[in-house]
Short mmCIF file of C-alpha atoms and ligand atoms in Angstrom, two decimals:
data_model
loop_
_atom_site.label_atom_id
_atom_site.label_comp_id
_atom_site.label_asym_id
_atom_site.label_seq_id
_atom_site.Cartn_x
_atom_site.Cartn_y
_atom_site.Cartn_z
CA MET A 307 46.53 39.58 27.95
CA SER A 308 49.91 41.27 28.05
CA SER A 309 52.00 38.62 26.37
CA THR A 310 51.24 35.86 23.95
CA ASN A 311 53.29 33.42 26.01
CA SER A 312 51.47 33.73 29.30
CA PRO A 313 47.87 32.72 28.85
CA GLY A 314 46.31 34.41 31.82
CA THR A 315 48.02 37.59 32.88
CA GLY A 316 46.05 40.67 33.70
CA GLY A 317 42.62 39.10 33.35
CA MET A 318 39.84 38.15 35.72
CA PHE A 319 41.31 34.62 35.98
CA ASP A 320 44.62 35.93 37.24
CA TRP A 321 44.31 34.13 40.56
CA TYR A 322 43.79 30.86 38.67
CA PHE A 323 46.94 31.09 36.61
CA LYS A 324 48.96 32.42 39.51
CA THR A 325 48.22 29.46 41.77
CA ASN A 326 50.73 26.66 41.40
CA LEU A 327 49.51 24.21 38.73
CA LEU A 328 50.02 21.11 40.80
CA MET A 329 48.23 22.66 43.74
CA ARG A 330 45.28 23.42 41.45
CA ILE A 331 45.27 19.87 40.09
CA LEU A 332 45.31 18.40 43.61
CA ILE A 333 42.50 20.72 44.70
CA GLY A 334 40.54 19.57 41.61
CA LEU A 335 41.19 15.95 42.55
CA ILE A 336 40.04 16.20 46.16
CA ALA A 337 37.13 18.55 45.45
CA GLY A 338 36.01 16.23 42.64
CA ALA A 339 35.94 13.20 44.92
CA VAL A 340 34.02 15.05 47.63
CA VAL A 341 31.50 16.65 45.26
CA GLY A 342 31.03 13.34 43.41
CA LEU A 343 30.26 11.46 46.63
CA ILE A 344 27.83 14.15 47.78
CA VAL A 345 25.96 14.64 44.51
CA GLY A 346 25.94 11.00 43.36
CA PRO A 347 24.98 9.84 39.82
CA PRO A 348 23.47 13.21 38.64
CA ILE A 349 27.04 14.57 38.59
CA GLN A 350 27.37 12.86 35.22
CA VAL A 351 26.17 16.08 33.57
CA ILE A 352 29.69 17.48 33.95
CA GLN A 353 31.26 14.51 32.14
CA PRO A 354 31.91 16.63 28.97
CA LEU A 355 34.27 18.88 30.96
CA GLY A 356 36.37 15.79 31.73
CA SER A 357 36.11 14.37 28.24
CA LEU A 358 37.38 17.70 26.89
CA PHE A 359 40.60 17.31 28.90
CA VAL A 360 41.17 13.75 27.69
CA ARG A 361 40.41 14.67 24.06
CA LEU A 362 42.82 17.60 24.15
CA LEU A 363 45.57 15.25 25.29
CA GLN A 364 44.67 12.56 22.77
CA MET A 365 44.84 15.21 20.05
CA ILE A 366 48.60 15.47 20.49
CA VAL A 367 49.49 11.83 21.07
CA VAL A 368 50.18 10.78 17.49
CA PRO A 369 52.12 13.90 16.44
CA VAL A 370 54.15 13.95 19.64
CA ILE A 371 55.24 10.33 19.17
CA PHE A 372 56.17 10.90 15.55
CA PHE A 373 58.00 14.21 15.93
CA THR A 374 59.98 13.23 19.03
CA LEU A 375 60.86 9.74 17.87
CA VAL A 376 62.08 10.83 14.44
CA VAL A 377 64.38 13.38 16.10
CA GLY A 378 65.36 10.83 18.76
CA ALA A 379 66.19 8.10 16.25
CA ALA A 380 68.05 10.56 14.02
CA SER A 381 70.21 11.77 16.91
CA VAL A 382 71.84 8.47 17.87
CA SER A 383 73.56 5.61 16.13
CA PRO A 384 71.39 2.60 15.20
CA ALA A 385 73.55 0.47 17.52
CA ARG A 386 72.81 2.70 20.49
CA LEU A 387 69.13 2.78 19.58
CA GLY A 388 69.15 -1.03 19.54
CA ARG A 389 70.76 -1.11 22.98
CA ILE A 390 68.18 1.28 24.38
CA GLY A 391 65.46 -0.89 22.84
CA VAL A 392 66.69 -4.17 24.31
CA LYS A 393 67.25 -2.71 27.77
CA THR A 394 63.84 -1.05 27.80
CA VAL A 395 61.97 -4.17 26.75
CA LEU A 396 63.83 -6.33 29.29
CA PHE A 397 63.09 -3.88 32.10
CA TYR A 398 59.44 -3.77 31.10
CA LEU A 399 59.09 -7.56 31.03
CA VAL A 400 60.85 -8.21 34.32
CA THR A 401 59.00 -5.50 36.25
CA SER A 402 55.67 -6.78 34.88
CA ALA A 403 56.41 -10.33 36.02
CA VAL A 404 57.40 -9.07 39.47
CA ALA A 405 54.18 -7.03 39.57
CA ILE A 406 52.10 -10.15 39.06
CA LEU A 407 53.97 -12.06 41.75
CA LEU A 408 53.39 -9.17 44.12
CA GLY A 409 49.70 -9.10 43.22
CA LEU A 410 49.44 -12.83 43.89
CA ILE A 411 51.20 -12.53 47.23
CA VAL A 412 48.99 -9.67 48.43
CA GLY A 413 45.84 -11.37 47.11
CA ASN A 414 46.72 -14.64 48.85
CA VAL A 415 47.68 -13.03 52.12
CA LEU A 416 44.50 -10.95 52.26
CA ARG A 417 42.48 -13.90 50.94
CA VAL A 418 40.48 -11.68 48.59
CA GLY A 419 37.10 -13.06 47.57
CA THR A 420 36.71 -15.57 50.37
CA GLY A 421 33.35 -15.20 52.00
CA VAL A 422 31.72 -13.75 48.89
CA ASP A 423 29.29 -16.55 48.12
CA ILE A 424 28.27 -16.84 44.53
CA ALA A 425 25.80 -19.48 43.40
CA VAL A 426 25.84 -21.21 40.00
CA VAL A 427 23.20 -20.04 37.59
CA GLU A 428 22.74 -21.65 34.18
CA GLU A 429 25.30 -22.43 31.45
CA GLY A 430 25.60 -20.13 28.47
CA ARG A 431 27.79 -18.39 25.92
CA ALA A 432 31.47 -17.86 26.71
CA LEU A 433 32.80 -14.31 26.87
CA GLU A 434 36.32 -15.00 25.77
CA VAL A 435 39.11 -12.98 24.28
CA GLU A 436 41.13 -14.83 21.69
CA ALA A 437 44.84 -14.32 22.17
CA PRO A 438 46.37 -13.45 18.77
CA SER A 439 49.34 -15.57 17.67
CA LEU A 440 52.84 -14.30 18.38
CA VAL A 441 53.92 -14.23 14.72
CA GLU A 442 50.80 -12.32 13.74
CA THR A 443 51.34 -9.82 16.59
CA LEU A 444 54.95 -9.20 15.56
CA LEU A 445 54.05 -8.84 11.88
CA GLN A 446 51.39 -6.28 12.79
CA ILE A 447 54.11 -3.95 14.04
CA VAL A 448 55.10 -3.24 10.44
CA PRO A 449 52.52 -0.91 8.91
CA THR A 450 51.45 -1.60 5.34
CA ASN A 451 50.36 2.00 5.15
CA PRO A 452 51.96 4.43 7.61
CA PHE A 453 49.28 7.04 7.00
CA GLN A 454 46.62 4.57 8.01
CA ALA A 455 48.65 3.84 11.14
CA PHE A 456 48.57 7.57 11.92
CA THR A 457 44.86 7.95 11.39
CA GLU A 458 44.10 4.85 13.44
CA GLY A 459 46.58 5.77 16.19
CA ALA A 460 48.33 2.37 15.92
CA VAL A 461 51.18 3.24 18.29
CA LEU A 462 53.52 0.28 17.64
CA GLN A 463 53.24 0.84 13.87
CA ILE A 464 53.92 4.56 14.29
CA ILE A 465 56.95 3.76 16.47
CA PHE A 466 58.29 1.39 13.82
CA PHE A 467 57.86 3.85 10.96
CA ALA A 468 59.28 6.76 12.98
CA ILE A 469 62.42 4.76 13.84
CA VAL A 470 62.97 3.72 10.22
CA PHE A 471 62.37 7.31 9.11
CA GLY A 472 64.66 8.75 11.80
CA ILE A 473 67.52 6.34 11.05
CA SER A 474 67.27 7.08 7.34
CA LEU A 475 67.28 10.78 8.13
CA SER A 476 70.48 10.38 10.15
CA TYR A 477 72.17 8.73 7.15
CA LEU A 478 71.00 11.54 4.90
CA GLN A 479 72.52 14.08 7.30
CA ILE A 480 75.99 12.67 6.73
CA SER A 481 75.54 12.39 2.98
CA ASP A 482 78.32 13.66 0.68
CA THR A 483 75.82 15.30 -1.61
CA GLU A 484 75.23 18.87 -0.46
CA ARG A 485 71.61 18.85 -1.69
CA LEU A 486 70.68 15.79 0.38
CA LYS A 487 72.57 17.01 3.40
CA SER A 488 70.83 20.37 3.44
CA ALA A 489 67.43 18.73 2.86
CA ALA A 490 68.12 16.44 5.84
CA ASP A 491 69.11 19.39 8.03
CA ILE A 492 65.91 21.20 7.18
CA LEU A 493 63.84 18.10 7.89
CA PHE A 494 65.60 17.54 11.20
CA ARG A 495 64.90 21.11 12.23
CA PHE A 496 61.29 20.71 11.12
CA PHE A 497 60.76 17.67 13.33
CA ASP A 498 62.66 19.26 16.20
CA GLY A 499 60.40 22.32 16.00
CA GLY A 500 57.33 20.12 15.68
CA ALA A 501 58.22 18.29 18.89
CA GLU A 502 58.71 21.59 20.73
CA ILE A 503 55.35 22.87 19.50
CA MET A 504 53.67 19.73 20.85
CA PHE A 505 55.20 20.36 24.27
CA LYS A 506 53.98 23.97 24.13
CA ILE A 507 50.48 22.63 23.51
CA VAL A 508 50.81 20.20 26.44
CA ARG A 509 51.71 23.09 28.69
CA GLY A 510 48.60 24.92 27.54
CA VAL A 511 46.35 21.88 27.96
CA LEU A 512 47.65 21.37 31.50
CA GLN A 513 46.29 24.78 32.41
CA TYR A 514 42.88 23.25 31.90
CA ALA A 515 43.80 20.08 33.83
CA PRO A 516 42.39 21.13 37.23
CA ILE A 517 38.90 21.51 35.77
CA GLY A 518 39.17 18.32 33.72
CA VAL A 519 40.49 16.42 36.74
CA PHE A 520 37.67 17.73 38.91
CA ALA A 521 35.03 16.56 36.41
CA LEU A 522 36.58 13.13 35.76
CA ILE A 523 36.97 12.31 39.43
CA ALA A 524 33.54 13.65 40.39
CA VAL A 525 31.87 11.41 37.81
CA VAL A 526 33.74 8.27 38.95
CA PHE A 527 33.02 8.90 42.62
CA GLY A 528 29.45 9.95 41.91
CA THR A 529 28.66 6.78 40.01
CA GLN A 530 30.89 4.17 41.67
CA GLY A 531 32.09 5.63 44.96
CA ALA A 532 29.48 3.96 47.15
CA GLU A 533 30.18 0.47 45.80
CA VAL A 534 33.75 0.34 47.03
CA VAL A 535 32.63 0.47 50.65
CA GLY A 536 30.66 -2.78 50.29
CA PRO A 537 31.93 -6.35 49.78
CA LEU A 538 34.40 -5.09 47.21
CA ALA A 539 36.27 -3.02 49.75
CA LEU A 540 38.82 -5.76 50.38
CA VAL A 541 39.66 -6.39 46.74
CA THR A 542 39.97 -2.63 46.15
CA PHE A 543 42.25 -2.35 49.16
CA ALA A 544 44.32 -5.35 47.98
CA VAL A 545 44.81 -3.89 44.49
CA TYR A 546 45.84 -0.49 45.86
CA LEU A 547 48.10 -2.02 48.51
CA ALA A 548 49.94 -4.06 45.87
CA LEU A 549 50.21 -0.98 43.62
CA VAL A 550 51.76 1.05 46.43
CA LEU A 551 54.13 -1.78 47.41
CA HIS A 552 55.26 -2.11 43.79
CA LEU A 553 55.93 1.62 43.64
CA LEU A 554 57.90 1.64 46.87
CA ILE A 555 59.80 -1.63 46.56
CA VAL A 556 60.27 -2.27 42.84
CA TYR A 557 60.45 1.25 41.40
CA GLY A 558 62.01 2.62 44.57
CA GLY A 559 64.58 -0.18 44.33
CA ILE A 560 65.55 0.13 40.69
CA LEU A 561 65.65 3.92 40.88
CA ARG A 562 67.94 3.68 43.90
CA ILE A 563 70.24 1.28 42.06
CA TYR A 564 70.60 3.88 39.32
CA GLY A 565 71.11 6.69 41.83
CA PHE A 566 67.70 8.37 41.85
CA GLY A 567 65.61 9.06 44.96
CA LEU A 568 61.97 7.95 44.89
CA PRO A 569 60.51 11.09 46.57
CA LYS A 570 62.22 13.34 44.02
CA PHE A 571 61.10 11.06 41.20
CA ILE A 572 57.50 11.30 42.39
CA ARG A 573 57.69 15.08 42.71
CA ARG A 574 58.97 15.43 39.16
CA GLY A 575 56.52 12.97 37.68
CA ARG A 576 53.35 13.74 39.57
CA GLU A 577 51.57 15.67 36.81
CA ALA A 578 51.76 12.57 34.66
CA MET A 579 50.76 10.32 37.56
CA VAL A 580 47.69 12.41 38.37
CA THR A 581 46.75 12.72 34.68
CA ALA A 582 46.99 8.95 34.28
CA PHE A 583 44.99 8.43 37.45
CA VAL A 584 42.08 10.58 36.33
CA SER A 585 42.14 9.94 32.58
CA ARG A 586 42.60 6.17 33.00
CA SER A 587 44.61 6.13 29.79
CA SER A 588 48.38 5.60 29.49
CA GLY A 589 48.14 6.51 25.82
CA GLY A 590 46.28 9.73 26.46
CA THR A 591 48.70 10.70 29.23
CA LEU A 592 51.74 10.23 26.97
CA PRO A 593 52.24 13.92 26.12
CA VAL A 594 52.33 14.79 29.84
CA THR A 595 54.58 11.81 30.61
CA MET A 596 57.04 12.98 27.94
CA ARG A 597 57.00 16.51 29.28
CA ASN A 598 57.65 15.40 32.88
CA VAL A 599 60.47 13.09 31.88
CA SER A 600 62.20 15.60 29.61
CA GLU A 601 61.55 18.89 31.39
CA GLY A 602 61.39 17.57 34.96
CA MET A 603 63.88 14.70 35.01
CA GLY A 604 66.33 15.76 32.29
CA VAL A 605 66.10 12.55 30.27
CA GLY A 606 67.34 12.88 26.69
CA ARG A 607 65.16 12.48 23.66
CA PRO A 608 66.92 9.39 22.28
CA THR A 609 65.73 7.39 25.28
CA TYR A 610 62.31 8.76 26.17
CA SER A 611 61.07 9.29 22.62
CA PHE A 612 61.28 5.51 22.23
CA SER A 613 60.74 4.10 25.72
CA LEU A 614 57.65 6.14 26.65
CA PRO A 615 55.42 5.43 23.62
CA LEU A 616 56.47 1.80 23.85
CA GLY A 617 55.76 1.74 27.57
CA ALA A 618 52.33 3.32 27.11
CA THR A 619 51.56 0.45 24.75
CA ILE A 620 53.14 -2.62 26.33
CA ASN A 621 54.25 -1.87 29.88
CA MET A 622 51.33 -2.24 32.26
CA ASP A 623 52.54 -3.20 35.73
CA GLY A 624 49.42 -1.80 37.37
CA THR A 625 47.22 -3.82 35.04
CA ALA A 626 49.30 -6.92 35.77
CA ILE A 627 48.76 -6.46 39.52
CA TYR A 628 45.05 -5.90 39.00
CA MET A 629 44.80 -9.11 36.98
CA ALA A 630 46.57 -11.18 39.62
CA VAL A 631 44.41 -9.90 42.47
CA CYS A 632 41.16 -10.15 40.51
CA VAL A 633 41.77 -13.69 39.29
CA LEU A 634 42.30 -14.72 42.92
CA PHE A 635 39.19 -12.80 43.95
CA ILE A 636 37.04 -14.51 41.33
CA ALA A 637 38.40 -17.98 42.04
CA ASN A 638 37.94 -17.60 45.80
CA ALA A 639 34.50 -16.01 45.43
CA ILE A 640 33.20 -19.03 43.54
CA GLY A 641 34.80 -21.45 45.99
CA MET A 642 37.49 -22.73 43.62
CA PRO A 643 40.78 -21.39 45.03
CA LEU A 644 43.68 -21.54 42.58
CA THR A 645 46.39 -24.16 42.94
CA ILE A 646 50.05 -23.16 42.80
CA ALA A 647 50.22 -24.49 39.24
CA GLN A 648 47.27 -22.35 38.24
CA GLN A 649 48.89 -19.33 39.87
CA MET A 650 52.04 -19.93 37.84
CA MET A 651 49.80 -19.98 34.79
CA VAL A 652 48.49 -16.58 35.89
CA VAL A 653 52.06 -15.21 35.92
CA ILE A 654 52.68 -16.27 32.33
CA THR A 655 49.34 -15.31 30.85
CA ALA A 656 49.02 -12.06 32.78
CA VAL A 657 52.41 -10.86 31.48
CA LEU A 658 51.18 -11.50 27.94
CA ALA A 659 47.75 -10.06 28.66
CA SER A 660 49.21 -6.91 30.17
CA ILE A 661 51.44 -6.46 27.11
CA GLY A 662 48.39 -6.84 24.92
CA THR A 663 46.33 -4.37 26.96
CA ALA A 664 45.75 -1.12 25.09
CA GLY A 665 46.51 2.08 27.00
CA VAL A 666 42.87 3.12 27.09
CA PRO A 667 40.27 3.10 29.88
CA GLY A 668 38.92 -0.31 30.81
CA ALA A 669 41.12 -2.34 28.46
CA GLY A 670 42.59 -4.35 31.34
CA ALA A 671 39.18 -5.65 32.36
CA ILE A 672 38.72 -7.15 28.91
CA MET A 673 42.15 -8.76 28.91
CA LEU A 674 41.36 -10.24 32.32
CA LEU A 675 38.99 -12.57 30.47
CA MET A 676 41.98 -14.08 28.71
CA VAL A 677 43.73 -14.84 32.00
CA LEU A 678 40.56 -16.33 33.44
CA SER A 679 40.16 -18.74 30.52
CA ALA A 680 43.81 -19.74 30.81
CA VAL A 681 43.28 -20.91 34.39
CA GLY A 682 40.15 -22.81 33.49
CA LEU A 683 37.60 -20.24 34.58
CA PRO A 684 36.17 -18.98 31.29
CA VAL A 685 33.57 -16.31 31.82
CA THR A 686 30.49 -17.91 30.42
CA GLU A 687 27.10 -16.28 30.71
CA GLY A 688 25.34 -17.68 33.74
CA THR A 689 28.40 -19.21 35.43
CA PRO A 690 29.45 -18.14 38.92
CA GLN A 691 32.68 -16.68 37.61
CA ALA A 692 30.62 -14.47 35.31
CA LEU A 693 28.84 -13.05 38.35
CA ALA A 694 32.10 -12.53 40.22
CA TYR A 695 33.57 -10.89 37.12
CA ALA A 696 30.54 -8.59 36.87
CA MET A 697 31.13 -7.49 40.46
CA ILE A 698 34.70 -6.51 39.60
CA LEU A 699 33.50 -4.75 36.48
CA GLY A 700 31.17 -2.69 38.64
CA ILE A 701 34.13 -0.92 40.25
CA ASP A 702 36.40 -0.99 37.23
CA ALA A 703 36.81 2.77 37.02
CA ILE A 704 38.14 2.92 40.59
CA LEU A 705 40.59 0.08 39.95
CA ASP A 706 41.53 1.47 36.53
CA MET A 707 42.57 4.80 38.04
CA GLY A 708 45.15 3.19 40.30
CA ARG A 709 46.48 0.72 37.78
CA THR A 710 46.87 3.33 35.05
CA GLY A 711 48.67 5.61 37.51
CA LEU A 712 51.17 2.83 38.20
CA ASN A 713 51.45 1.88 34.51
CA VAL A 714 52.64 5.38 33.66
CA THR A 715 54.86 5.60 36.75
CA GLY A 716 56.55 2.38 35.62
CA ASP A 717 57.21 3.81 32.16
CA MET A 718 58.90 6.83 33.73
CA ALA A 719 60.94 4.79 36.23
CA VAL A 720 62.29 2.44 33.56
CA THR A 721 62.99 5.37 31.23
CA ASN A 722 65.14 7.02 33.89
CA CYS A 723 67.09 3.85 34.58
CA VAL A 724 67.71 3.06 30.90
CA ALA A 725 68.67 6.68 30.22
CA LYS A 726 71.09 6.70 33.15
CA SER A 727 72.75 3.53 31.89
CA GLU A 728 73.10 5.20 28.48
CA ASN A 729 74.41 8.50 29.88
CA ASP A 730 71.33 10.19 28.53
CA VAL A 731 70.22 12.06 31.69
CA ASP A 732 71.15 15.63 32.54
CA LEU A 733 71.89 15.07 36.23
CA SER A 734 71.66 18.77 37.03
CA TYR A 735 67.87 18.27 36.97
CA TRP A 736 68.21 16.02 40.03
CA LYS A 737 70.42 18.34 42.09
CA ASP A 738 67.95 20.41 44.18
N1 LIG B 1608 43.63 1.94 31.50
C1 LIG B 1608 44.89 1.26 31.51
C2 LIG B 1608 45.94 2.11 30.85
O1 LIG B 1608 45.64 2.93 30.01
C3 LIG B 1608 44.82 -0.08 30.87
C4 LIG B 1608 43.92 -0.95 31.68
O2 LIG B 1608 42.69 -0.87 31.51
O3 LIG B 1608 44.42 -1.69 32.52
O4 LIG B 1608 47.10 1.98 31.15
#
């Protein structure tokens, strides 16, 4: 190794480090799918190689949120921070509602689930998810013990504490007392350096991404690949079609309005998109999402340090689409198609359910239970909807990959638009 900055120069793995990273990741993705389909379930032995990649990313999630958000909040006025917050949340809500409508349209047009005959078995216990009350949910954002929030990875609580800390730091920086002012400067530099170190680590972890991606994809295709060619092919197609339409129409549209081209946006954000796709975790992908948005798209820290952690927690357009299509699938499969009123109910509950979905693998499938109960189809052991739900669960990993990919893409698209409206994008990044 000739230099401490370049991990693989002069060694036997030279060819590996010299090949373009994205090329390597894409090769890992395709090779993983092919090998998984050929080998089948025994491929699960390589699961640890994939888990290693996800764990390495998760390792940096909490520090990266805290370091970047403290610096972000300390760099702008509280009023501007408030504006960024309101715009971001509004964008997230509106795009999620549109996502559900799109999912319902595609699901209705393709008539997902019709023809899948499911017979009633016996009655039994309900598998329901209780929706927490709004007041309780809002109160939970304030941590009673920030250190506990860190150890538990409670993202909204960490965001709250980091903003309060960052704003207080900014006041200290303009203090008249020299002692406080110099302490604040040192702290600011400390957090600034901490954030940079986290990004250095992300860069290192991404060198391992091709292998991790290969293993993650091979395991999913090896264990679930065959099932998506059966009766579930249509619902899988419907979910992916709606995801792609949302990307092209909704994100393509809002990015255009703010002066960004979709192809360029995809090129600059694809590491995050692929990482989300294979890791199935918006939360775990966060360090890569932040890197792509800051180093690839030129978005400033005040915007992305807030909008991305928040997005990874509450903005789930892909999950919203998945819920809409799957509720239609289940209702049609059991011969109880949804009325328009019930579909409107899906729009409302699925927005809430997608907000409540954690950015971890499989969380959306659990929140789907909430939407099903809201439309009068509670998943009760032995009921037909329980069987239809189990079918969907059987291919959850395949559906989760696509929806997580779109969830993260949505966070990046909204971040760019909010940043542009706040003059917080270095447009030279978008020139070439
Ligand atoms: N896996 C998704 C995410 O992390 C959540 C879901 O299961 O829908 O964004």
